[in-house]
Every structure is written in C-alpha cells, then in structure tokens.
Short mmCIF file of C-alpha atoms in Angstrom, two decimals:
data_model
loop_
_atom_site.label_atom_id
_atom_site.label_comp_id
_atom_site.label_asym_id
_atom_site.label_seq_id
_atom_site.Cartn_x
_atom_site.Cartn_y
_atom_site.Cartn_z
CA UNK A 1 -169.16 -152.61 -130.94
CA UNK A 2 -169.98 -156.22 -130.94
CA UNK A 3 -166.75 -158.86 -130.90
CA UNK A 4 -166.03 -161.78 -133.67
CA UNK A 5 -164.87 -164.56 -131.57
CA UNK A 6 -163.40 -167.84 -133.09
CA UNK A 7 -165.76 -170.75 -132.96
CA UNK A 8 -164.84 -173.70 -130.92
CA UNK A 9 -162.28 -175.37 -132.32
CA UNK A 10 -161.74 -179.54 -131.50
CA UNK A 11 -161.40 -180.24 -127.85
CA UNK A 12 -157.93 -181.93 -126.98
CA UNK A 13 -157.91 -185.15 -125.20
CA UNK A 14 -154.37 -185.35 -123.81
CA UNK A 15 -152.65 -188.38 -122.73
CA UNK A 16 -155.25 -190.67 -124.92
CA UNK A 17 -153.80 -194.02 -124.32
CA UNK A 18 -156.72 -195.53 -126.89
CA UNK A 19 -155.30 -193.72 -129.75
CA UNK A 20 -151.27 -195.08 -129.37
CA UNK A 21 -151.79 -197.57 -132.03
CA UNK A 22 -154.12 -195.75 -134.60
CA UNK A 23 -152.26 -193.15 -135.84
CA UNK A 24 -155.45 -191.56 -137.81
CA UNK A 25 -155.74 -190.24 -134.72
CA UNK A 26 -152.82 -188.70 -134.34
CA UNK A 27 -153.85 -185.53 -135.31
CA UNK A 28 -151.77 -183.20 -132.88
CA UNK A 29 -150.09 -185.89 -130.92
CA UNK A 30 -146.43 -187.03 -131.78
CA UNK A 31 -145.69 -183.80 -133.37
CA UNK A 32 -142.40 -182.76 -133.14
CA UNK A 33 -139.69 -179.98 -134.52
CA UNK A 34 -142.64 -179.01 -136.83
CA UNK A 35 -141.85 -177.74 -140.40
CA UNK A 36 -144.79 -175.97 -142.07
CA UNK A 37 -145.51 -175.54 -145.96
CA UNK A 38 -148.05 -174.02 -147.67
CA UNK A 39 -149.86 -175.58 -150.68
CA UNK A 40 -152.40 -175.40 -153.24
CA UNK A 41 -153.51 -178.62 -151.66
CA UNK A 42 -153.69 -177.20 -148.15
CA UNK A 43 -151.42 -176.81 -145.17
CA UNK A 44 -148.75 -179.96 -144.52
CA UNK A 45 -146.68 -180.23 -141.40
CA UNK A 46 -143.62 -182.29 -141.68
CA UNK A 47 -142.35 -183.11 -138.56
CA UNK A 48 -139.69 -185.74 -136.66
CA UNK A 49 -140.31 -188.80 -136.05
CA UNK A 50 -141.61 -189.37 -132.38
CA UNK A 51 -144.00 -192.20 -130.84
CA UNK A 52 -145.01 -192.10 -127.33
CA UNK A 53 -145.60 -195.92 -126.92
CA UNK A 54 -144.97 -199.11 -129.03
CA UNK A 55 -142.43 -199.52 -131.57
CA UNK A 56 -141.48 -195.99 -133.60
CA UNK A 57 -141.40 -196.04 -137.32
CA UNK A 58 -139.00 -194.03 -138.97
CA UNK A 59 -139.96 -191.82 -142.50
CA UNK A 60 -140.99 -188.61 -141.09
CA UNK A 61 -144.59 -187.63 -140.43
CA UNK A 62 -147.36 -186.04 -142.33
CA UNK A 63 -150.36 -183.88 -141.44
CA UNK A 64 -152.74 -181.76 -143.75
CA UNK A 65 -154.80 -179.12 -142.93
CA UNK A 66 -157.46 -176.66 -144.79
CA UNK A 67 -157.51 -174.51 -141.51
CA UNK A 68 -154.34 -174.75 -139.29
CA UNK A 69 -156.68 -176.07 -136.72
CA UNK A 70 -158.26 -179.56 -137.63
CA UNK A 71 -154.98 -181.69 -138.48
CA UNK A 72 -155.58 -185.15 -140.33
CA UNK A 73 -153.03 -187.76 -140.26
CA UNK A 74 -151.39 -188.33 -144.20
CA UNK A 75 -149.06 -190.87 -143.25
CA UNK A 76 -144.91 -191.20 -143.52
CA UNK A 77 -143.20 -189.45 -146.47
CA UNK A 78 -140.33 -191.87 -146.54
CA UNK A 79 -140.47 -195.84 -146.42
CA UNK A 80 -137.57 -195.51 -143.79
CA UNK A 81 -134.29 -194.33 -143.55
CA UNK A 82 -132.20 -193.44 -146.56
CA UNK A 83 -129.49 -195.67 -147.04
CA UNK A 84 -127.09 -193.07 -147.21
CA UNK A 85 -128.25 -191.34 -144.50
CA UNK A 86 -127.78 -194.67 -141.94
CA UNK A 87 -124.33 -195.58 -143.61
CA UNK A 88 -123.16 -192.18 -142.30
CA UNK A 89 -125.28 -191.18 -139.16
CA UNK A 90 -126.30 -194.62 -137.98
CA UNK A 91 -129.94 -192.66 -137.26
CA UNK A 92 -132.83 -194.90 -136.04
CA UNK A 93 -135.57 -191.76 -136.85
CA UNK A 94 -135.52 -188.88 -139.30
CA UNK A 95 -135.58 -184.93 -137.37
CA UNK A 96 -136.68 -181.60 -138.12
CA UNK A 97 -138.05 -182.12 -141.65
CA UNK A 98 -138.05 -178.80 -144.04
CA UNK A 99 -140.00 -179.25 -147.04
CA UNK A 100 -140.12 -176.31 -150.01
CA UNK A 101 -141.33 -175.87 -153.11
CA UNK A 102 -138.94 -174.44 -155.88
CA UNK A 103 -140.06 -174.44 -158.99
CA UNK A 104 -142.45 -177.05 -159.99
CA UNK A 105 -140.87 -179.70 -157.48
CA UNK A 106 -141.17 -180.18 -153.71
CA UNK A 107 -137.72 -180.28 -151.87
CA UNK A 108 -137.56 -182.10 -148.86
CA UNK A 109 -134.28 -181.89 -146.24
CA UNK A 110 -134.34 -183.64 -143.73
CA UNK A 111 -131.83 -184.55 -140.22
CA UNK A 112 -130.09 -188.22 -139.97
CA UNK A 113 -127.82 -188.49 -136.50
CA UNK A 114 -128.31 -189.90 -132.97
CA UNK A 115 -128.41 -188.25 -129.83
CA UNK A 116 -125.81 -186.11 -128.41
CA UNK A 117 -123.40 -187.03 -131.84
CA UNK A 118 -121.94 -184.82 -134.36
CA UNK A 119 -122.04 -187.71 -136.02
CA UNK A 120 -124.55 -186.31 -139.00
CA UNK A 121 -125.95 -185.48 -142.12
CA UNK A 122 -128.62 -183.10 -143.61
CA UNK A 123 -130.35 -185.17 -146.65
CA UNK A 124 -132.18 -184.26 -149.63
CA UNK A 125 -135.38 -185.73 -151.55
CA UNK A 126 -137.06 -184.71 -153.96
CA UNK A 127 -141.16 -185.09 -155.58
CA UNK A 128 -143.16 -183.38 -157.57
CA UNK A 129 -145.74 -183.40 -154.90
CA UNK A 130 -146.29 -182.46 -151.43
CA UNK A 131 -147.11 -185.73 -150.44
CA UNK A 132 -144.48 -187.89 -152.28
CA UNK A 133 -143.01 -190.02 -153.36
CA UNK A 134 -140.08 -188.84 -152.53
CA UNK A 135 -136.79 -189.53 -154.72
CA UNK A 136 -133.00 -189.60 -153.04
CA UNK A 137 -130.96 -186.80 -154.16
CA UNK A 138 -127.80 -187.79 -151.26
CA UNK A 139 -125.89 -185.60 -149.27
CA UNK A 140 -126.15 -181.91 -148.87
CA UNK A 141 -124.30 -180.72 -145.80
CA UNK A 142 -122.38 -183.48 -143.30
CA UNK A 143 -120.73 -183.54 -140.45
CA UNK A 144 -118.60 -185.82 -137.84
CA UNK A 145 -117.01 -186.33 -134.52
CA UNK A 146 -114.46 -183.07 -134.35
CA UNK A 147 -116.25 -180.71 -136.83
CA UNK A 148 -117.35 -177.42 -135.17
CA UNK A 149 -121.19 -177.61 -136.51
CA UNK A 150 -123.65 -179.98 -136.44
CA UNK A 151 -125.61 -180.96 -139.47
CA UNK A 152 -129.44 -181.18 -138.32
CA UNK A 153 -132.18 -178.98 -138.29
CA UNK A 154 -132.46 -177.22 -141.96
CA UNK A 155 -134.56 -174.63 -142.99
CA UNK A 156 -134.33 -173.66 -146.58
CA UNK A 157 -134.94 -169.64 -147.73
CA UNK A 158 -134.48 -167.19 -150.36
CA UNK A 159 -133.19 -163.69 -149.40
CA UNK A 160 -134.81 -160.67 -151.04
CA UNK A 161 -132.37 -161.07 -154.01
CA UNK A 162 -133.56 -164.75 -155.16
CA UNK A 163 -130.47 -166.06 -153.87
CA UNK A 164 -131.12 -169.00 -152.00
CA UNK A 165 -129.62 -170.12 -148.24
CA UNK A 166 -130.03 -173.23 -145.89
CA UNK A 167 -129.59 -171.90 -142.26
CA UNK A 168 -128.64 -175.32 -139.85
CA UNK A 169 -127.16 -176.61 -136.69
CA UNK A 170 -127.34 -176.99 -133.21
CA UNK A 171 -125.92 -176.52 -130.09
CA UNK A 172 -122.15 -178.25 -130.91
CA UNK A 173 -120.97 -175.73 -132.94
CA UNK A 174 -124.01 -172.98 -133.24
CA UNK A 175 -125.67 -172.14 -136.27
CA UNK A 176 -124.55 -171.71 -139.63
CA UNK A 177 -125.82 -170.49 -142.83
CA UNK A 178 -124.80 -171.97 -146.50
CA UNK A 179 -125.76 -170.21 -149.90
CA UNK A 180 -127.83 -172.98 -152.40
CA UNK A 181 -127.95 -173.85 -155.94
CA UNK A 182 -131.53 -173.36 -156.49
CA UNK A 183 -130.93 -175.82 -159.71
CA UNK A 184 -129.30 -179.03 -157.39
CA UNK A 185 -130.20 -177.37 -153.81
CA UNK A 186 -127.41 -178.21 -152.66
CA UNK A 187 -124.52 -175.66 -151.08
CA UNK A 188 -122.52 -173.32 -154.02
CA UNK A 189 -119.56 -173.59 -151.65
CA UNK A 190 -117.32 -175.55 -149.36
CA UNK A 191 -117.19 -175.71 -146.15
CA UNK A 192 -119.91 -175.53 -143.10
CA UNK A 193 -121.31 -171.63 -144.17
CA UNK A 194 -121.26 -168.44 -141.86
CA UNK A 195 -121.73 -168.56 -138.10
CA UNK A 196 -125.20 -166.66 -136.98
CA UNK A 197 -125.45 -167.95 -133.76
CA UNK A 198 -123.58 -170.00 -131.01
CA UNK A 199 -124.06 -169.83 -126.82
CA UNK A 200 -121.04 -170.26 -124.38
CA UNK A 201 -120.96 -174.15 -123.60
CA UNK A 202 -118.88 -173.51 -120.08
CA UNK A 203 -122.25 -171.58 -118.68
CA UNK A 204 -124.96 -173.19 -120.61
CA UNK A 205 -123.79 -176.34 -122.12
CA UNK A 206 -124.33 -174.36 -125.63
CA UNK A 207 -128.12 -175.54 -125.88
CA UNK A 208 -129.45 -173.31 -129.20
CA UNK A 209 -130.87 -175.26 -132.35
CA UNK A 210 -133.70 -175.37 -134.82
CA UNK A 211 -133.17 -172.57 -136.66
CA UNK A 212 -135.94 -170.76 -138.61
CA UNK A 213 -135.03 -167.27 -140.34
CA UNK A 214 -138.08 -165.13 -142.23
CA UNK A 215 -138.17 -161.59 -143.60
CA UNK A 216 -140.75 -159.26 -143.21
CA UNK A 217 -141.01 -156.58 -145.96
CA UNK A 218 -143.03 -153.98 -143.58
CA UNK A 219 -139.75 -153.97 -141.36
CA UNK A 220 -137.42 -154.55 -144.09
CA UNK A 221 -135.70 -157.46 -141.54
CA UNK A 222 -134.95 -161.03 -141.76
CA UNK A 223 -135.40 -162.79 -138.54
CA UNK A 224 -133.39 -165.72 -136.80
CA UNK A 225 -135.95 -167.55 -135.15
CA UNK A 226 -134.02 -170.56 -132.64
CA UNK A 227 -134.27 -172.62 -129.72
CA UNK A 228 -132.29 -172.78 -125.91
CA UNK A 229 -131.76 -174.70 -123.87
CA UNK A 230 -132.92 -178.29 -122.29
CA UNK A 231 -135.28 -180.53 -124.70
CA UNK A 232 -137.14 -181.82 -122.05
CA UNK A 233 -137.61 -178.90 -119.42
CA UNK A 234 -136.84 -175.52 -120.29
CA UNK A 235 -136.85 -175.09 -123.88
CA UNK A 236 -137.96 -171.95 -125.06
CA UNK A 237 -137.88 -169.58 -128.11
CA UNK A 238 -135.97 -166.55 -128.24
CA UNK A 239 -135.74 -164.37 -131.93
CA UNK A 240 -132.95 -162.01 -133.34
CA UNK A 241 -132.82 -159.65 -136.18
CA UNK A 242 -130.59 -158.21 -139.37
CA UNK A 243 -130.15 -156.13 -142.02
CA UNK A 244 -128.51 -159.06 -143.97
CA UNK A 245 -129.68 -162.72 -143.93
CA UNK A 246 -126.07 -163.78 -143.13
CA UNK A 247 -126.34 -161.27 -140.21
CA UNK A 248 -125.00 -160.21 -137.52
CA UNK A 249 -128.78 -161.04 -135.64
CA UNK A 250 -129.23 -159.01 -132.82
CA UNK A 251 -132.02 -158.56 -130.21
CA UNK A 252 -134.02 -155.65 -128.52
CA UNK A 253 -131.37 -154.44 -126.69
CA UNK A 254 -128.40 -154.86 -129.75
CA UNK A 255 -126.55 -158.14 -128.09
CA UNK A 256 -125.71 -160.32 -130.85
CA UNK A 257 -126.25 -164.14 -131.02
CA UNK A 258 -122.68 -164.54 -131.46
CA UNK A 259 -121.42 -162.77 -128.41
CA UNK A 260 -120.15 -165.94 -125.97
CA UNK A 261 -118.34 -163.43 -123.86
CA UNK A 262 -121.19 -162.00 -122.14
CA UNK A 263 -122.86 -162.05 -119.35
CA UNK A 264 -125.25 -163.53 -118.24
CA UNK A 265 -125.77 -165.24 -121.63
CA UNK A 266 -129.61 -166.10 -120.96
CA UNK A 267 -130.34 -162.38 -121.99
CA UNK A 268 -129.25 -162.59 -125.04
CA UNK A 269 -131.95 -162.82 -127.33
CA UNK A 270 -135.96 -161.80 -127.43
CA UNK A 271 -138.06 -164.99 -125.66
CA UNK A 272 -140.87 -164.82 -127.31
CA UNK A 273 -142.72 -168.75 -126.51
CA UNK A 274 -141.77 -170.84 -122.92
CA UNK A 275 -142.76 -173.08 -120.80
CA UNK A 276 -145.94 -171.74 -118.70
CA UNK A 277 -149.62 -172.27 -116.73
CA UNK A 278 -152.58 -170.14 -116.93
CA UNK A 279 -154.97 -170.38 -113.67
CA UNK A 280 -157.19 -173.00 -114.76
CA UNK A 281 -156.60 -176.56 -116.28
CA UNK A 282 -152.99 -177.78 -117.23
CA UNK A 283 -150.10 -175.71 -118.84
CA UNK A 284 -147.34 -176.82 -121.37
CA UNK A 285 -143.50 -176.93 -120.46
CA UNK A 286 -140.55 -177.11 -123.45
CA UNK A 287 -141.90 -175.39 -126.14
CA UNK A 288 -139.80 -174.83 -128.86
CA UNK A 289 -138.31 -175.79 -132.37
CA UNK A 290 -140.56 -173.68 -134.36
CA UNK A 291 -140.97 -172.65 -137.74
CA UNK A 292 -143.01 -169.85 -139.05
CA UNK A 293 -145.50 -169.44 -142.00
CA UNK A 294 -146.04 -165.79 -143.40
CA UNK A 295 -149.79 -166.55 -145.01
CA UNK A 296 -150.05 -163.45 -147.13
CA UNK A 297 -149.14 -161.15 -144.56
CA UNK A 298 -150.17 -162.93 -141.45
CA UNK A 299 -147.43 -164.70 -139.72
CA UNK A 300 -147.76 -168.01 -137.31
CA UNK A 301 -145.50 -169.78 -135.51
CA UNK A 302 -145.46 -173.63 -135.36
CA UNK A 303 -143.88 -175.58 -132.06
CA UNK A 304 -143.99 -178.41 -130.14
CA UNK A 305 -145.10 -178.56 -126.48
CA UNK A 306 -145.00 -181.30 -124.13
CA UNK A 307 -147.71 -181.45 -121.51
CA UNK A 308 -147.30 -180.77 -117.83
CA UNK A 309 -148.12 -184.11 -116.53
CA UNK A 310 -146.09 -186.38 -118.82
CA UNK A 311 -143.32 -184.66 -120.92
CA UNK A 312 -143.33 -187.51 -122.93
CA UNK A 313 -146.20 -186.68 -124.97
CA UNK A 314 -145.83 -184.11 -127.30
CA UNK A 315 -148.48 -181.59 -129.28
CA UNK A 316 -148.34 -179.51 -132.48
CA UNK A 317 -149.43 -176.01 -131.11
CA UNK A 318 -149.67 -173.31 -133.90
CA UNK A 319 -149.88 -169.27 -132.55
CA UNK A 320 -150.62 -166.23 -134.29
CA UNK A 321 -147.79 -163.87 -134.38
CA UNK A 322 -148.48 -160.08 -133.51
CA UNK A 323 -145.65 -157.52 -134.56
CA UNK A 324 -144.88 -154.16 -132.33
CA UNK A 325 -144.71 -150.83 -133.35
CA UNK A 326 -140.70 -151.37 -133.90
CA UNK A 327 -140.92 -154.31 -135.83
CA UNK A 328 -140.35 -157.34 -133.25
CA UNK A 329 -142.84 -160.52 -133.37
CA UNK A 330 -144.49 -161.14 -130.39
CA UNK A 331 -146.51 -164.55 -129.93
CA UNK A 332 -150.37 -165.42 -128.60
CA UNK A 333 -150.91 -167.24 -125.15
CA UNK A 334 -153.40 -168.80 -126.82
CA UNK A 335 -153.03 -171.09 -129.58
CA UNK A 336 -154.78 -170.45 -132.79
CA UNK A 337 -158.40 -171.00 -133.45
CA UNK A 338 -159.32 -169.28 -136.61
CA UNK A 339 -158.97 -165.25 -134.09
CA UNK A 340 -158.89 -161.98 -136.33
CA UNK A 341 -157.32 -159.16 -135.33
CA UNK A 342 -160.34 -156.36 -135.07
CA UNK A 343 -161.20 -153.04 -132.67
CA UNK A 344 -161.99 -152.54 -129.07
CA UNK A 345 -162.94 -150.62 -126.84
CA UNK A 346 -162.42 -149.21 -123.58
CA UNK A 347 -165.08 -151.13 -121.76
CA UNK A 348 -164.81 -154.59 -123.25
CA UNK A 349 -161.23 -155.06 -121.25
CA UNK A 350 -162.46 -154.14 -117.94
CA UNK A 351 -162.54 -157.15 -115.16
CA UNK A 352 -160.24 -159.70 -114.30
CA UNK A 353 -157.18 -160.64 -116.28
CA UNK A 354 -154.15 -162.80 -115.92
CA UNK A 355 -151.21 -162.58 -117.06
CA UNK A 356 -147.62 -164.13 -117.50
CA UNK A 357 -144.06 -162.47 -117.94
CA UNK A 358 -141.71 -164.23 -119.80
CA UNK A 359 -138.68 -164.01 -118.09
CA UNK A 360 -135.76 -164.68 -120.12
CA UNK A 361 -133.92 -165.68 -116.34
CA UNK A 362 -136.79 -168.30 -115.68
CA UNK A 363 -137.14 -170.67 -118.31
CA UNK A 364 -138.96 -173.72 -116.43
CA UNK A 365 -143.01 -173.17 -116.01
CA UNK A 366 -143.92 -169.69 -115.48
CA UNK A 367 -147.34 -169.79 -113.93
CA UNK A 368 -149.84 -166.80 -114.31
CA UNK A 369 -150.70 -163.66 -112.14
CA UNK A 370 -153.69 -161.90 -111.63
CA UNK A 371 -154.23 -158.29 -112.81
CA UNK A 372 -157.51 -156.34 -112.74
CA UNK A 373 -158.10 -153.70 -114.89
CA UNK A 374 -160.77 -150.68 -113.82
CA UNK A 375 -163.34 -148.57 -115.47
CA UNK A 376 -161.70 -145.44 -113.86
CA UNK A 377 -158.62 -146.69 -115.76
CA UNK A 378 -156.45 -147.39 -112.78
CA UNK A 379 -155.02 -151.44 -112.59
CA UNK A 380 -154.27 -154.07 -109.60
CA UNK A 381 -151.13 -156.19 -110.03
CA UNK A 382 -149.50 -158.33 -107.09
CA UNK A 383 -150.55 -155.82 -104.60
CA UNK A 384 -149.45 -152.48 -106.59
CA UNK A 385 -151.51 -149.90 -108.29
CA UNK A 386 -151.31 -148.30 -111.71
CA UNK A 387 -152.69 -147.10 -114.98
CA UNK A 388 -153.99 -148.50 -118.42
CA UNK A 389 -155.27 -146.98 -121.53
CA UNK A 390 -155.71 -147.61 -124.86
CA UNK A 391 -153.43 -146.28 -127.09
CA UNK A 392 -155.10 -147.04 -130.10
CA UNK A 393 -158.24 -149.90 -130.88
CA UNK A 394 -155.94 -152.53 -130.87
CA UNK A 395 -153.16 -151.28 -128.63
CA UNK A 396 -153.08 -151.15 -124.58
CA UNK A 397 -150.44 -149.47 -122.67
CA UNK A 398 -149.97 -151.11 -119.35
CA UNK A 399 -148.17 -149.15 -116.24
CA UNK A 400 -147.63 -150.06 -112.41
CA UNK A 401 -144.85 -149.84 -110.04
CA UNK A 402 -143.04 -152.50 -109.10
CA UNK A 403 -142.11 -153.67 -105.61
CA UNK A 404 -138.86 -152.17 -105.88
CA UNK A 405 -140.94 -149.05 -106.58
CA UNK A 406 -139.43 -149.02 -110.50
CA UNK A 407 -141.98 -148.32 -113.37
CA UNK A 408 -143.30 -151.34 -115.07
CA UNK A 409 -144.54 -150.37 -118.67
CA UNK A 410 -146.07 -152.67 -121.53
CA UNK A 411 -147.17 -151.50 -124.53
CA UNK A 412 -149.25 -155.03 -125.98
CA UNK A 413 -151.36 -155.86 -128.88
CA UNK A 414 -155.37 -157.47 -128.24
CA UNK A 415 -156.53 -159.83 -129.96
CA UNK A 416 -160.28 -161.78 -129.25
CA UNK A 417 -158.99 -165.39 -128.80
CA UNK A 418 -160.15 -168.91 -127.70
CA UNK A 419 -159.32 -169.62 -124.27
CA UNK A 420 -158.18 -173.50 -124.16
CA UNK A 421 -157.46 -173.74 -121.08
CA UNK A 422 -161.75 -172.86 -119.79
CA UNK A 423 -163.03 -173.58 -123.26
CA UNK A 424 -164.35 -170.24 -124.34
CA UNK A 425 -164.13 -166.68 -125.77
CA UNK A 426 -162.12 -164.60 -124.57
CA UNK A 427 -159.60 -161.08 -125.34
CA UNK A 428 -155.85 -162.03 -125.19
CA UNK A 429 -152.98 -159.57 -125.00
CA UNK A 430 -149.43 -160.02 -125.77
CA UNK A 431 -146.89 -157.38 -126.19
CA UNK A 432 -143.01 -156.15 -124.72
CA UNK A 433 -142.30 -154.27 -121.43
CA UNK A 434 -140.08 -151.46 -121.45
CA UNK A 435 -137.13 -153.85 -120.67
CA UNK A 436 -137.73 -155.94 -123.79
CA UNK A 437 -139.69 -158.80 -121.77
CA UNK A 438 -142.37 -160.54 -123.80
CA UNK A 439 -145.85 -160.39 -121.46
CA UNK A 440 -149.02 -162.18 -122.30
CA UNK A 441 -152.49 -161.45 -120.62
CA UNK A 442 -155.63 -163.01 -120.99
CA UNK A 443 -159.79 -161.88 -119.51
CA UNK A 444 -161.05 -164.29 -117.35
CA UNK A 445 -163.69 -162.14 -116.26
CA UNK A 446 -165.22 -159.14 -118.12
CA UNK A 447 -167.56 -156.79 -116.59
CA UNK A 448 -169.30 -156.19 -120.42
CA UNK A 449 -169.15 -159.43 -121.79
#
C-alpha cells in the first residue's frame, strides 16, 4: 500500500531582516492571536496588530489563502483606530480580531486596551465584504479599572439552536460568555455574561485568555478552546468540554475550568499545543491564542508561535486537528501541508521515531525523545522495553513501562505529514496516554520507506 504524502509546501525563512519593511512579504510573519474565516473568496486570517521592527501600524491585519498553506498579504482592514475605541481604551494597536459572516454582511469584533489594563472595550464593524470597508457600529461589551472581566479577545458563535453567543476575556476576571442579537450583534442583556472559565491568580497570576468555543455534531459537544499562562514563554493551549455552550467545560479527567480551589491548578484542562523541539533544526516556544476552523468536517487549529531564537518574531502556524475515540481533539506536531488522513500498515511505521509528551506540569520547551519501534512489535523508549500494535489502519496503541515500573499506554492517531523541521515526508502520530497527556511522535527513519 503505497503512501500520499503532501507536496512541499514554501520553505520558511525565519528571522528575514530584508522583508521588515515590505509587508507583501509578510506572509506568515507578524501573525498574531489569529482569527480564521472561511469564504467564498478563500481563507482570510485576521489577526492583531504586531511588527517586529520599525514603526507598527494599527488597523488589524489581513491574509488570504486558497490553501491554508501559501498566505498572501491583503493589507489592514481598518485605517486605524476607531475613535471610540481610543476615547475609552487609549489602545495604540487593535487585538485578537474575530470576523463572521451573518447573513449577507461580514461582522468584524475586534479588542481596543493596553497592556496589563482592564481598561477596555470589544468593538464592532461592519462590511458587506470580507475585505472591507469596514463601517463603525460602537461599543459592544466594555470594561474598566475594578470590573471583574476583561473585554478583549471575542469570538462570535451560534449554539445548535441559532441562538447566537460572544465568548471573551482574559486572565483579570476569566472568561465570560454573552448571548447576541443576531439583528445588531450586540449582547440581548446586561451585564458581563456567564463565567466559563477563570484560574487562581495567588498560584498562577490567573494567565487564561483567547477564548475559542466550537461544536462538533459527531460528539454532540461544544468545546472551550483557551490559552495559559505567560505570552512570551510558556503559553500553551489546553481545551474543555460541555453539554451546554454556557457550560460547565470540563476536561478528561471531569475538573472544571472554574474550579480555583484546586490543586495543582496546571492540571486542569487538556494541553493539547506547547512550546517544544524536535531533534533536528529549531523548535517554537509560546504557542497559543488559537482559533479553529471546522472545513466541512475537518477541523484545524490556527496559533501563533514565536521562534526559539528570538521570541520576538512571531508565525501563523495552522495544524490539523485529529479527534479520539471519546471525542477529545488532539493536534499535529507538524503543521499543515495539504496531509490526508489515509491507511497503514504494519511495516510502514517500523524504524526510528521521536516523540514529545506534553506535560501539562512543563510548559516551557519540551524537547523530543527517541523511540524505536520493531518488526517483532516490541518498542525502545528512554531505556525501557514494550509493545505496539495497530489497532486499526489509522490507530496505534503504544505500551512501555516507565522508570517507576508503571504502565505507559497511548492510544494515537497517524497521519502521513510534512516534516518541517528536515524538509520531507514523513508519518506523524498524535494521540492521549492513559493519564489524559497529549503525545506526539514523528518517523525519522523508516525501515520501508
């Protein structure tokens, strides 16, 4: 059974000094808090407004894509700042842009505040196409100095009634949901909405934001998709799930994202993306502040990462999204480069693998391990011996003992991938232990192919 690998997709160049002042060239670079839309026009990312070098210009940034993986520069959706929006927040950029479409116009809310203030306000524009112009349609949602949320980082969504909901906030106060007008999409009721989420500030300093929640009709869930801890270091995604869109989300193991009381509060919640380094070439630290696109059925997630050797500089990265046999996402190492899910077999994952265990504990760079995986079936990881099989043509169960002489299972999904970090084909896994730890694996060797 042959293998349909992605093609090579466009070779980064990162840290490209010659490109600071062209942004036509900006295809990946200066992306950050990434919102995603789908049109009849293509693919847009709408993201904050960033510059590494020079003087920034504020109007949020746009890219188009036919693909999700060759980005072109569209330009800035907004000729600056809304008035309103720097009478209240006194912003100098625009954040964590959410565009929809409803109806036959293009809704556009956006963040206006300044760093480490409460001091702000969620705006709203309006156009009746996905790349402006954009009219003012004020406030929707603000907040100040003594409020308990924080009024950045909207995503707009409809529950599986119609009824529509803008989930917000950040790490002063948590994260709140509000219920929409769908007519003036703006909130139906007073007041800052329901709490979802919020992290005890005396042990963590609170750090949770950019909210993202999507439902998937297999699982008959709506998922809280949102981001901990420090912008710049150990950022890192973690997911939650409910019955109800205003919740309570809970993870894998039933804590919910509202419980400050306990302990230790960094396992609370699945991590599913993080900071971390494959073998060869350079790894990514702080990824985070995603949002998700459902493409008829196939799900992505859409982050920023900041690379290893200047955290400065951050990249749009966009990963395919796998789902387990129990209905939790679980995220490619490798970002996406036009893969398809398809069959294996047994002897196309023999050789020499590594892989990477998210560990919710461990948030700064996680670097990779080696594991080798047999013909006989048995498997070599750090020194200990165990077993793999496939458990169906996509599925692999993985099984060792641990040091402490406990039983280390993984049940992960394969996928054929692009390997970035060597520049070629290659089979990726990614999957859950037995614990509810996200692990990701990819071949570096094969002994077929």
């Amino acid at each position: 059974m042959s293998i349909l690998f992605p093609t090579s997709p466009p070779e980064d160049k990162l840290y490209d000094t010659t490109i600071l002042d062209d942004e036509s060239k900006w295809t990946i670079n200066n992306a950050h808090d990434p919102g995603i839309l789908k049109t009849d026009q293509g693919y847009y990312i709408y993201s904050t407004d960033v510059r590494m070098g020079g003087e920034l210009t504020p109007g949020i940034m746009v890219r188009r894509s036919q693909d999700l993986i060759h980005w072109e520069w569209v330009g800035y959706a907004l000729p600056g700042i809304p008035e309103i929006a720097t009478e209240w927040s006194q912003a100098i950029n625009l954040w964590a842009p959410d565009v929809v479409k409803v109806g036959d116009k293009y809704r556009m809310y956006y963040s206006a505040s300044t760093f480490g203030s409460t001091r702000s306000m969620i705006g709203l524009m309006e156009s009746d196409s996905p790349e402006g112009p954009w009219t003012d349609c004020g406030c929707v949602v603000r907040t100040q100095e003594g409020d308990g949320p924080n009024a950045i980082d909207p995503h707009v969504v409809n529950d599986t009634e119609g009824q529509q909901w803008m989930v917000y906030g950040s790490f002063f106060g948590g994260i709140h949901i509000l219920p929409l007008d769908q007519q003036t999409g703006k909130p139906t009721i007073e007041g800052f909405g329901t709490l979802l989420a919020i992290r005890d500030k005396a042990t963590v300093d609170g750090a949770i934001e950019g909210p993202y929640i999507v439902y998937h009709p297999e699982f008959k869930k709506y998922y809280l998709f949102v981001s901990y801890d420090s912008l710049f270091k150990d950022y890192n995604v973690r997911v939650a799930r409910a019955d109800h869109i205003t919740g309570p989300y809970t993870d894998i193991h039933g804590h919910v994202l509202t419980d400050i009381d306990y302990r230790p509060q960094h396992e609370i919640g699945n991590k599913i993306v993080g900071g971390y380094r494959f073998g060869e070439g350079e790894g990514w630290i702080a990824p985070g502040h995603n949002s998700v696109l459902n493409d008829d059925g196939t799900f992505y997630i859409v982050h920023h990462a900041r690379g290893e050797q200047d955290k400065h500089w951050s990249y749009l990265h966009i990963r395919k999204i796998l789902w387990t046999a129990d209905g939790w996402p679980v995220v490619s190492p490798e970002r996406y480069a036009g893969e398809q899910e398809q069959d294996l077999e047994p002897k196309q994952l023999t050789g020499q693998w590594e892989t990477i265990l998210l560990d919710p504990s461990e948030n700064d760079q996680i670097a990779s391990e080696p594991l080798e995986l047999h013909e006989d079936g048995s498997l070599h990881h750090k020194g200990q011996t165990g077993h793999w099989q496939m458990q169906d043509a996509r599925t692999l169960i993985l099984e060792w003992s641990t040091t402490t002489g406990e039983l280390q299972r993984s049940e992960v999904k394969l996928l054929p991938s692009w390997d970035w970090e060597r520049h070629c084909s290659t089979i990726i896994f990614t999957g859950m232990t037995a614990q509810g730890w996200s692990i990701w694996g990819k071949q570096i060797a094969s002994t077929t192919i």
